[in-house]
mmCIF file of C-alpha atoms in Angstrom:
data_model
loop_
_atom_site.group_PDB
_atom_site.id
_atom_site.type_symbol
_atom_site.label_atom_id
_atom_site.label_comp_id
_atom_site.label_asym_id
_atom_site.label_seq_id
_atom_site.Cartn_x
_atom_site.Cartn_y
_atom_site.Cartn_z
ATOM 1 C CA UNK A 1 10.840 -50.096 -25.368
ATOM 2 C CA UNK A 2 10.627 -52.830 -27.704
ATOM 3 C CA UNK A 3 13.321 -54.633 -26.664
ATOM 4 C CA UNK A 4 11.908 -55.299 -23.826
ATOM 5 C CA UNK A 5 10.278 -58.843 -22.720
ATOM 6 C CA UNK A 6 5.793 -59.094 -22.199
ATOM 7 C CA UNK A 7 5.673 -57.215 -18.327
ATOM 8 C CA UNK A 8 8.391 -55.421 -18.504
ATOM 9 C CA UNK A 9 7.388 -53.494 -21.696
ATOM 10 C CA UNK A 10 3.917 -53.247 -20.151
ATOM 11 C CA UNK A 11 5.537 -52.065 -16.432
ATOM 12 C CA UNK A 12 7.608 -49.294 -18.748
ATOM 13 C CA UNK A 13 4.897 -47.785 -21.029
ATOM 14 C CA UNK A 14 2.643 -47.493 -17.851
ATOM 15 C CA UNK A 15 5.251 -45.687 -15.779
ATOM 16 C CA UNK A 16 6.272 -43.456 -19.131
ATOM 17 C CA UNK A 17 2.399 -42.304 -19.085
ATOM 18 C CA UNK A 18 2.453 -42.060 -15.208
ATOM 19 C CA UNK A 19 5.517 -39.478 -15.830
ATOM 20 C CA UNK A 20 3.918 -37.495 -18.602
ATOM 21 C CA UNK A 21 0.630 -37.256 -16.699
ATOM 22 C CA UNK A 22 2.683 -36.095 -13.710
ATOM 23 C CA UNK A 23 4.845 -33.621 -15.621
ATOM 24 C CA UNK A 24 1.365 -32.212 -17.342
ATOM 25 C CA UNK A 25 -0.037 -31.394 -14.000
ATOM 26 C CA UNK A 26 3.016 -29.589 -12.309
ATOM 27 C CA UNK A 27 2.623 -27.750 -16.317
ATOM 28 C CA UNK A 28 -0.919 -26.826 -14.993
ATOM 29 C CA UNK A 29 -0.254 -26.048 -11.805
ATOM 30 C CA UNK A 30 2.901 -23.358 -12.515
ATOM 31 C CA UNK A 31 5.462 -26.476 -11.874
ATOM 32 C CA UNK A 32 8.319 -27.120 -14.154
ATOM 33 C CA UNK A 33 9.524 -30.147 -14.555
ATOM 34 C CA UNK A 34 13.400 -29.712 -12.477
ATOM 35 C CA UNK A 35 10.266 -29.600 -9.107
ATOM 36 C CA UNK A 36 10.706 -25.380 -8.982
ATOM 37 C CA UNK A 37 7.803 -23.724 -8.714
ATOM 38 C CA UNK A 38 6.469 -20.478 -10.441
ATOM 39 C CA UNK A 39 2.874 -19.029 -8.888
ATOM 40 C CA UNK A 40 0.981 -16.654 -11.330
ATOM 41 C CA UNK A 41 1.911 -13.235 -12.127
ATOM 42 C CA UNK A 42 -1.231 -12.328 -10.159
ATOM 43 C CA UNK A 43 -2.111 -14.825 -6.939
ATOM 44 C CA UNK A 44 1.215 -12.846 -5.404
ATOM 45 C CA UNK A 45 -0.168 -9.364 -5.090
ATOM 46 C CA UNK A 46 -3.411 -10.598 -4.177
ATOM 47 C CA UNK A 47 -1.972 -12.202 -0.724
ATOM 48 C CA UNK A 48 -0.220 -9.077 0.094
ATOM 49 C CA UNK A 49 -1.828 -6.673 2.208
ATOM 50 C CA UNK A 50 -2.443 -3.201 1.691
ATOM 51 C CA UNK A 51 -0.296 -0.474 1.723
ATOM 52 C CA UNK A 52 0.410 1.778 4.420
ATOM 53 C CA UNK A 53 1.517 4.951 3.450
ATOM 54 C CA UNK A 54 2.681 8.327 5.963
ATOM 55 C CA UNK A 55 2.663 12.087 4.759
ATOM 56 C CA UNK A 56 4.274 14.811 6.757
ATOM 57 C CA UNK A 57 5.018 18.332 5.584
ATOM 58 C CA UNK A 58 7.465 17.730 3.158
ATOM 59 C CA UNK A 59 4.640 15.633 1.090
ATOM 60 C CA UNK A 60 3.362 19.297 0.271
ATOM 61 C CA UNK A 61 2.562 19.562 -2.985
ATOM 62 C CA UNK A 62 3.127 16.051 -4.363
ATOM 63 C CA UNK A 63 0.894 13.836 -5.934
ATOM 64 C CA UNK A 64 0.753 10.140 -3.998
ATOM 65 C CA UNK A 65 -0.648 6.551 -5.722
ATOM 66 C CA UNK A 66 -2.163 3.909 -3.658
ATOM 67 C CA UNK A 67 -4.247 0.704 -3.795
ATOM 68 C CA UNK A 68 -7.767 0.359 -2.362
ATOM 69 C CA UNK A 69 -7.611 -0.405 0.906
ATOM 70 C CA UNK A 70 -4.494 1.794 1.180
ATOM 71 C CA UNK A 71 -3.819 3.397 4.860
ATOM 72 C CA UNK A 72 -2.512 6.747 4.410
ATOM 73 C CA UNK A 73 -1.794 8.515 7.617
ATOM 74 C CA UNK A 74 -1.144 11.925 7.984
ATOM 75 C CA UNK A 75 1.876 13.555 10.611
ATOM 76 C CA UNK A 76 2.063 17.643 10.723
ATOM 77 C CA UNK A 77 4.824 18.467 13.076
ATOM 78 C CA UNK A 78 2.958 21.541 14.579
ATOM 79 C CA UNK A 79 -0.244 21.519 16.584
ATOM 80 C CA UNK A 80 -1.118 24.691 15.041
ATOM 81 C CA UNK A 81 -2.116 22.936 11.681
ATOM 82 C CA UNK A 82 -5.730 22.030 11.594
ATOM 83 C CA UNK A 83 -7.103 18.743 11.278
ATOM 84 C CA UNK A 84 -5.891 16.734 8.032
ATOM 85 C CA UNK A 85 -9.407 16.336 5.551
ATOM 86 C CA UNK A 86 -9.902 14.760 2.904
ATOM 87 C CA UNK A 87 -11.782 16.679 -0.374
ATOM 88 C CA UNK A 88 -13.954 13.413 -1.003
ATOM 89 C CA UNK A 89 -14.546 10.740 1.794
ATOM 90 C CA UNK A 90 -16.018 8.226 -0.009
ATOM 91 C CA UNK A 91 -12.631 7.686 -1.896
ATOM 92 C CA UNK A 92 -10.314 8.242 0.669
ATOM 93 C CA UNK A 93 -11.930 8.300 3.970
ATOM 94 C CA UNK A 94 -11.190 9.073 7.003
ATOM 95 C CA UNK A 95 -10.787 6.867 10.145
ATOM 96 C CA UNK A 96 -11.554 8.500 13.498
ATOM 97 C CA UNK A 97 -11.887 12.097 13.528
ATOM 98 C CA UNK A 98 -8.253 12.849 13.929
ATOM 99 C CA UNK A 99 -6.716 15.789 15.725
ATOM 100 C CA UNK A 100 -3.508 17.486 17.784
ATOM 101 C CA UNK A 101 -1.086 15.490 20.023
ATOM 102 C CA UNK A 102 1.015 18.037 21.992
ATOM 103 C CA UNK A 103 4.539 17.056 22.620
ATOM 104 C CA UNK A 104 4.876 16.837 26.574
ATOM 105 C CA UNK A 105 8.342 18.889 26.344
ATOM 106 C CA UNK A 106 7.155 21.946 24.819
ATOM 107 C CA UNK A 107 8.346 25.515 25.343
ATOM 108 C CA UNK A 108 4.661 27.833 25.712
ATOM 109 C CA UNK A 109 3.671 29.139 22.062
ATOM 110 C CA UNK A 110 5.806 26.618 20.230
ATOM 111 C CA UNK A 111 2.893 24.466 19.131
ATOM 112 C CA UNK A 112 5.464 21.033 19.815
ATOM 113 C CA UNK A 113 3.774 18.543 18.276
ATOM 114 C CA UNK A 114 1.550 16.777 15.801
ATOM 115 C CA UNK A 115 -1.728 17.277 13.847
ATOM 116 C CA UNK A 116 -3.020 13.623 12.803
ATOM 117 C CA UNK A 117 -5.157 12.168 10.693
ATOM 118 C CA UNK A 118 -5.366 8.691 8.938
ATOM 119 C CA UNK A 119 -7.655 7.721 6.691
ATOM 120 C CA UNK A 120 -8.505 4.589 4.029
ATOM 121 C CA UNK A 121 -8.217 4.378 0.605
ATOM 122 C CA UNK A 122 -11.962 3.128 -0.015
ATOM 123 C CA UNK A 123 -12.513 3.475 -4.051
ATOM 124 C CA UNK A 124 -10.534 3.745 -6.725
ATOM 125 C CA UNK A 125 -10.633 8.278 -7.760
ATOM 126 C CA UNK A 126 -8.965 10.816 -7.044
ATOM 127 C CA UNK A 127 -9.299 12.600 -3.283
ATOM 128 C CA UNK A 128 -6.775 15.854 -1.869
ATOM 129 C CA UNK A 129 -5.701 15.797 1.589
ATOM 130 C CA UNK A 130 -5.314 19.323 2.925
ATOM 131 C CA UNK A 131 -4.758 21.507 6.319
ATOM 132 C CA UNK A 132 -4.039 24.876 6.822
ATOM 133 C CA UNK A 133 -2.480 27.237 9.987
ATOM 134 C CA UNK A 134 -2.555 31.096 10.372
ATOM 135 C CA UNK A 135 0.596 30.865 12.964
ATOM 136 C CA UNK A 136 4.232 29.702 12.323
ATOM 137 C CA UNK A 137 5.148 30.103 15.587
ATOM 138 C CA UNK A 138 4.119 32.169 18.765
ATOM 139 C CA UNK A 139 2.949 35.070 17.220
ATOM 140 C CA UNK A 140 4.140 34.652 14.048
ATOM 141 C CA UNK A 141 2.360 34.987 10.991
ATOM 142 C CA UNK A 142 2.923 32.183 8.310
ATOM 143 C CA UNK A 143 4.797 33.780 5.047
ATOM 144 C CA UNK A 144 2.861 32.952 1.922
ATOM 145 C CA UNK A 145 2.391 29.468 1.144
ATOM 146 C CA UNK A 146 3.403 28.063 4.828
ATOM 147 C CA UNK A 147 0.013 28.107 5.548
ATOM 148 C CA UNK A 148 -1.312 25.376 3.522
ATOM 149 C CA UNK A 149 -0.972 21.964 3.053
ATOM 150 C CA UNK A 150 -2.387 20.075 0.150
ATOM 151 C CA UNK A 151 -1.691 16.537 -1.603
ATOM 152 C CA UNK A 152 -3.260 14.523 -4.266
ATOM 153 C CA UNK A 153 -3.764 11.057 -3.389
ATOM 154 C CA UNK A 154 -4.783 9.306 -6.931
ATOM 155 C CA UNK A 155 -5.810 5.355 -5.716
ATOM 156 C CA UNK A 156 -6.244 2.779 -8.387
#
């Protein structure tokens, strides 16, 4: 710059420190310098909302992870499952008190459609969803294990 003349040098030093400044704030602010932009690692999964997660029968078994503030909602494809509970409702509680939904097509002693439940991940622990039915089917006894329904909801 020293080449050139009184204002002009002046006019060029000011707008090279108006430029740094500038690029030192879009630095601060997650900006590079080519105008893209780059939020933190963590201001982008702290605007999304929870989870909502859905269990049905083949969830038997398994072990689920969710979030505080989770939904998990629970489907059973028979109304002769019982009510969907939860082993500790202060970590994953339960919203409404749940129950059957008969299916409006339904063939007498079928038990056509759903046991729900749906509950809310409230605290971070460890809580085990579980239902049970005596009946398989009109008169028909459930063979060992089709009884019961358990899973293991871990929320962090």
């Amino acid at each position: 710059m020293a080449f050139l003349p009184g204002r002009r040098r002046h006019t060029a030093r000011l707008f090279g420190v108006t430029l740094a400044a500038i690029l030192g704030v879009g630095a601060v602010n997650g900006c590079s310098p080519s105008g893209s932009s780059h939020p933190p690692a963590d201001s982008h999964t702290a605007s999304v909302p929870p989870k909502t997660v859905t269990l049905d029968e083949h969830a038997r078994g398994t072990v689920v992870r969710v979030s505080v503030g989770a939904a998990v909602l629970v489907r059973l494809h028979s109304t002769y499952w019982s009510v969907p509970t939860s082993s500790d409702p202060q970590v994953l509680a339960p919203v409404g008190k749940g129950g059957s939904t008969p299916a409006t097509t339904c063939p007498p002693g079928a038990g056509c459609g759903l046991a729900v439940a749906d509950f809310t991940a409230r605290h971070p622990g460890t809580a085990h969803l579980s239902a049970h039915r005596n009946s398989c089917g009109e008169a028909m006894p459930c063979r060992p294990g089709d009884g019961s329904y358990t899973v293991t909801v871990e929320i962090t």
